[in-house]
């Protein structure tokens, strides 16, 4: 357990140590609509999303996580989640974490920890993540007292208002533009959203703006997303 804690703390420290503040008016909005037990959502959160913390691009982004995904309401108004009751519970706990720890480094750190456990088939250890990332159990209290359910209703409404409607998760949106099956290339879209002026240093370090624009406009090899997403209504 001690070695696992050290490993998680190591990853989180690397991923989140470059966070800098920037006024929201200068930022690009990056929204992730997901569900907690979709393996492709977990893969995106653990293996792709952290790059914006490693390269410092998070300072130029308003990151917005929406843990609802493909969940539906049953006729009796209870929630039906694609991967069962455990997913409904973890979605609500993630919603509570976002509410209880509004600092993006804190709630993303917690969500990263639980999604890593999903990939490792160790979900039974999810409660350990509070200690692993150094957080109080406020999110657990939020879930137990039922507030997480209220937060999930809010996320359900937000997800239902997507235009175009999402057809799978992870559903990644940059400044209201859904990336659809090209979601793993989200950094390119974030950098391109700044146009030719005020390009963040992280984007210049990744590539010069001309090459980013060229790449953006070229035929990018897309994912075989039938194998990389969890479809809605399935």
CSV table of C-alpha atoms in Angstrom, one decimal:
chain,number,residue,atom,x,y,z
A,1,UNK,CA,0.0,0.0,0.0
A,2,UNK,CA,2.8,2.4,0.9
A,3,UNK,CA,4.5,1.9,-2.5
A,4,UNK,CA,1.2,2.4,-4.3
A,5,UNK,CA,0.7,5.7,-2.4
A,6,UNK,CA,4.1,6.9,-3.4
A,7,UNK,CA,3.4,6.0,-7.0
A,8,UNK,CA,0.1,7.9,-7.1
A,9,UNK,CA,1.6,10.9,-5.3
A,10,UNK,CA,4.5,10.9,-7.8
A,11,UNK,CA,2.1,11.0,-10.8
A,12,UNK,CA,-0.1,13.7,-9.3
A,13,UNK,CA,2.9,15.8,-8.4
A,14,UNK,CA,4.3,15.6,-11.9
A,15,UNK,CA,0.9,16.3,-13.6
A,16,UNK,CA,-0.2,19.2,-11.4
A,17,UNK,CA,2.9,21.1,-10.4
A,18,UNK,CA,2.8,23.5,-13.3
A,19,UNK,CA,-0.6,25.0,-12.5
A,20,UNK,CA,-0.6,28.8,-12.8
A,21,UNK,CA,-3.5,31.2,-12.5
A,22,UNK,CA,-4.8,33.2,-15.5
A,23,UNK,CA,-7.9,35.3,-15.9
A,24,UNK,CA,-10.9,33.3,-17.2
A,25,UNK,CA,-11.4,35.8,-20.1
A,26,UNK,CA,-8.0,34.6,-21.5
A,27,UNK,CA,-8.8,31.0,-21.2
A,28,UNK,CA,-10.1,28.3,-23.6
A,29,UNK,CA,-12.9,26.2,-22.2
A,30,UNK,CA,-12.2,22.5,-22.2
A,31,UNK,CA,-15.2,20.3,-21.2
A,32,UNK,CA,-15.2,16.6,-20.6
A,33,UNK,CA,-18.5,14.7,-20.5
A,34,UNK,CA,-17.8,11.3,-19.1
A,35,UNK,CA,-19.0,8.4,-16.9
A,36,UNK,CA,-16.9,6.9,-14.2
A,37,UNK,CA,-16.7,3.2,-15.3
A,38,UNK,CA,-16.4,3.6,-19.0
A,39,UNK,CA,-12.9,2.2,-19.6
A,40,UNK,CA,-12.3,4.7,-22.4
A,41,UNK,CA,-13.2,7.6,-20.2
A,42,UNK,CA,-10.8,6.3,-17.6
A,43,UNK,CA,-8.1,5.9,-20.2
A,44,UNK,CA,-8.6,9.5,-21.3
A,45,UNK,CA,-8.5,10.9,-17.8
A,46,UNK,CA,-5.4,8.8,-16.7
A,47,UNK,CA,-3.4,8.7,-19.9
A,48,UNK,CA,-4.3,11.8,-22.0
A,49,UNK,CA,-5.8,14.6,-19.9
A,50,UNK,CA,-2.7,14.9,-17.6
A,51,UNK,CA,-0.6,16.3,-20.4
A,52,UNK,CA,-2.1,19.7,-19.9
A,53,UNK,CA,-0.8,19.7,-16.4
A,54,UNK,CA,2.7,18.4,-17.4
A,55,UNK,CA,3.2,21.0,-20.1
A,56,UNK,CA,1.6,23.9,-18.1
A,57,UNK,CA,-1.3,24.4,-20.6
A,58,UNK,CA,-3.8,24.1,-17.7
A,59,UNK,CA,-3.0,27.8,-16.9
A,60,UNK,CA,-4.7,28.7,-20.2
A,61,UNK,CA,-7.7,26.4,-19.8
A,62,UNK,CA,-11.0,26.5,-17.9
A,63,UNK,CA,-11.3,22.7,-17.4
A,64,UNK,CA,-14.9,21.6,-16.8
A,65,UNK,CA,-15.7,17.9,-15.9
A,66,UNK,CA,-19.3,16.6,-16.2
A,67,UNK,CA,-19.7,13.1,-14.6
A,68,UNK,CA,-23.0,11.9,-16.1
A,69,UNK,CA,-22.2,10.4,-19.5
A,70,UNK,CA,-24.8,8.0,-20.9
A,71,UNK,CA,-26.9,7.7,-17.8
A,72,UNK,CA,-30.7,7.8,-18.2
A,73,UNK,CA,-33.7,8.4,-16.0
A,74,UNK,CA,-36.1,5.4,-15.5
A,75,UNK,CA,-39.9,6.0,-15.4
A,76,UNK,CA,-39.7,6.2,-11.6
A,77,UNK,CA,-37.2,9.0,-11.9
A,78,UNK,CA,-34.3,6.9,-10.6
A,79,UNK,CA,-31.0,6.9,-12.5
A,80,UNK,CA,-29.9,4.1,-14.7
A,81,UNK,CA,-26.2,4.1,-15.4
A,82,UNK,CA,-24.6,2.2,-18.3
A,83,UNK,CA,-22.2,0.3,-16.1
A,84,UNK,CA,-24.6,-0.3,-13.2
A,85,UNK,CA,-25.1,1.0,-9.7
A,86,UNK,CA,-21.4,1.3,-8.9
A,87,UNK,CA,-21.1,3.7,-11.8
A,88,UNK,CA,-24.0,5.8,-10.5
A,89,UNK,CA,-22.4,6.0,-7.1
A,90,UNK,CA,-18.9,6.9,-8.4
A,91,UNK,CA,-20.4,9.5,-10.8
A,92,UNK,CA,-22.1,11.1,-7.8
A,93,UNK,CA,-18.9,11.0,-5.7
A,94,UNK,CA,-17.0,12.7,-8.6
A,95,UNK,CA,-19.7,15.3,-8.7
A,96,UNK,CA,-19.3,15.8,-4.9
A,97,UNK,CA,-15.5,16.0,-5.4
A,98,UNK,CA,-15.8,18.8,-8.0
A,99,UNK,CA,-18.2,20.6,-5.6
A,100,UNK,CA,-16.2,20.0,-2.4
A,101,UNK,CA,-12.7,20.7,-3.8
A,102,UNK,CA,-13.3,23.5,-6.4
A,103,UNK,CA,-9.5,23.9,-7.0
A,104,UNK,CA,-9.1,22.0,-10.3
A,105,UNK,CA,-5.8,20.5,-9.1
A,106,UNK,CA,-7.6,18.9,-6.1
A,107,UNK,CA,-10.7,17.5,-7.8
A,108,UNK,CA,-8.9,16.3,-10.9
A,109,UNK,CA,-6.3,14.7,-8.6
A,110,UNK,CA,-9.0,12.8,-6.8
A,111,UNK,CA,-10.8,11.8,-10.0
A,112,UNK,CA,-7.5,10.8,-11.6
A,113,UNK,CA,-6.8,8.5,-8.6
A,114,UNK,CA,-10.2,6.7,-8.8
A,115,UNK,CA,-10.0,6.3,-12.6
A,116,UNK,CA,-6.6,4.8,-12.3
A,117,UNK,CA,-8.1,2.2,-10.0
A,118,UNK,CA,-10.8,1.6,-12.7
A,119,UNK,CA,-8.1,0.7,-15.2
A,120,UNK,CA,-6.3,-1.4,-12.7
A,121,UNK,CA,-9.5,-3.3,-11.7
A,122,UNK,CA,-9.0,-2.1,-8.1
A,123,UNK,CA,-12.2,0.0,-7.7
A,124,UNK,CA,-12.8,-1.4,-4.3
A,125,UNK,CA,-9.9,0.8,-3.1
A,126,UNK,CA,-11.6,4.0,-4.3
A,127,UNK,CA,-12.0,5.4,-0.7
A,128,UNK,CA,-8.2,5.3,-0.3
A,129,UNK,CA,-7.9,8.1,-2.9
A,130,UNK,CA,-8.9,10.7,-0.3
A,131,UNK,CA,-5.7,9.9,1.7
A,132,UNK,CA,-3.6,9.3,-1.3
A,133,UNK,CA,-4.2,12.8,-2.7
A,134,UNK,CA,-4.3,14.5,0.7
A,135,UNK,CA,-8.0,15.5,0.8
A,136,UNK,CA,-10.6,15.5,3.5
A,137,UNK,CA,-13.6,13.2,3.1
A,138,UNK,CA,-16.0,16.1,2.4
A,139,UNK,CA,-16.9,14.5,-1.0
A,140,UNK,CA,-17.9,11.3,0.8
A,141,UNK,CA,-20.0,13.2,3.3
A,142,UNK,CA,-21.7,15.0,0.3
A,143,UNK,CA,-22.5,11.6,-1.3
A,144,UNK,CA,-23.8,10.1,1.9
A,145,UNK,CA,-26.1,13.0,2.7
A,146,UNK,CA,-27.6,12.8,-0.8
A,147,UNK,CA,-26.3,16.1,-2.2
A,148,UNK,CA,-24.4,14.2,-4.8
A,149,UNK,CA,-27.7,13.1,-6.3
A,150,UNK,CA,-28.7,16.8,-6.6
A,151,UNK,CA,-25.5,17.6,-8.3
A,152,UNK,CA,-26.0,14.7,-10.7
A,153,UNK,CA,-29.4,16.2,-11.7
A,154,UNK,CA,-27.6,19.4,-12.7
A,155,UNK,CA,-25.1,17.5,-14.8
A,156,UNK,CA,-27.9,15.4,-16.4
A,157,UNK,CA,-29.6,18.6,-17.5
A,158,UNK,CA,-26.3,20.1,-18.8
A,159,UNK,CA,-25.5,16.9,-20.8
A,160,UNK,CA,-29.0,16.8,-22.2
A,161,UNK,CA,-28.6,20.4,-23.6
A,162,UNK,CA,-25.5,19.5,-25.6
A,163,UNK,CA,-25.9,20.6,-29.2
A,164,UNK,CA,-25.2,18.5,-31.1
A,165,UNK,CA,-26.2,15.8,-28.6
A,166,UNK,CA,-23.4,13.5,-27.5
A,167,UNK,CA,-23.5,10.0,-29.0
A,168,UNK,CA,-20.7,8.5,-26.9
A,169,UNK,CA,-18.3,9.2,-24.1
A,170,UNK,CA,-15.7,10.5,-23.6
A,171,UNK,CA,-17.3,13.6,-25.2
A,172,UNK,CA,-14.7,16.4,-25.4
A,173,UNK,CA,-15.7,20.0,-26.2
A,174,UNK,CA,-13.4,22.9,-26.8
A,175,UNK,CA,-15.1,26.3,-26.7
A,176,UNK,CA,-18.4,24.7,-27.6
A,177,UNK,CA,-16.9,22.7,-30.5
A,178,UNK,CA,-17.3,18.9,-29.9
A,179,UNK,CA,-14.3,17.0,-31.0
A,180,UNK,CA,-16.2,13.8,-31.5
A,181,UNK,CA,-14.0,10.9,-32.5
A,182,UNK,CA,-10.9,13.1,-32.6
A,183,UNK,CA,-11.0,13.8,-28.9
A,184,UNK,CA,-7.5,12.5,-28.1
A,185,UNK,CA,-6.1,15.4,-30.2
A,186,UNK,CA,-7.7,17.9,-27.8
A,187,UNK,CA,-4.5,19.8,-27.2
A,188,UNK,CA,-4.3,20.7,-30.8
A,189,UNK,CA,-7.8,22.1,-30.7
A,190,UNK,CA,-7.1,24.1,-27.5
A,191,UNK,CA,-4.0,25.6,-29.0
A,192,UNK,CA,-5.8,26.4,-32.3
A,193,UNK,CA,-8.6,28.2,-30.4
A,194,UNK,CA,-6.2,31.0,-29.7
A,195,UNK,CA,-5.7,31.7,-33.4
A,196,UNK,CA,-2.5,33.5,-34.4
A,197,UNK,CA,-2.3,35.8,-31.4
A,198,UNK,CA,-1.9,35.2,-27.7
A,199,UNK,CA,-0.8,31.6,-28.2
A,200,UNK,CA,0.1,30.2,-24.8
A,201,UNK,CA,3.8,29.4,-24.2
A,202,UNK,CA,2.8,25.8,-23.8
A,203,UNK,CA,1.5,25.7,-27.3
A,204,UNK,CA,4.6,27.4,-28.7
A,205,UNK,CA,6.7,24.8,-26.9
A,206,UNK,CA,4.6,22.0,-28.3
A,207,UNK,CA,4.8,23.4,-31.9
A,208,UNK,CA,4.9,26.7,-33.6
A,209,UNK,CA,1.4,28.1,-34.4
A,210,UNK,CA,1.8,27.7,-38.1
A,211,UNK,CA,2.4,24.0,-37.8
A,212,UNK,CA,-0.5,23.7,-35.4
A,213,UNK,CA,-2.8,25.4,-37.9
A,214,UNK,CA,-1.5,23.3,-40.7
A,215,UNK,CA,-2.0,20.1,-38.7
A,216,UNK,CA,-5.4,21.3,-37.6
A,217,UNK,CA,-6.5,21.8,-41.2
A,218,UNK,CA,-5.0,18.6,-42.6
A,219,UNK,CA,-6.6,15.2,-42.7
A,220,UNK,CA,-5.8,14.0,-39.2
A,221,UNK,CA,-5.8,10.3,-38.7
A,222,UNK,CA,-8.9,9.7,-36.6
A,223,UNK,CA,-9.5,7.1,-34.0
A,224,UNK,CA,-11.3,3.8,-34.8
A,225,UNK,CA,-13.8,5.1,-32.3
A,226,UNK,CA,-16.0,2.0,-32.4
A,227,UNK,CA,-13.3,0.6,-30.2
A,228,UNK,CA,-12.5,3.7,-28.2
A,229,UNK,CA,-15.7,5.0,-26.8
A,230,UNK,CA,-18.8,4.0,-24.8
A,231,UNK,CA,-21.9,4.6,-27.0
A,232,UNK,CA,-25.0,6.2,-25.6
A,233,UNK,CA,-28.2,4.0,-25.5
A,234,UNK,CA,-26.3,0.7,-25.4
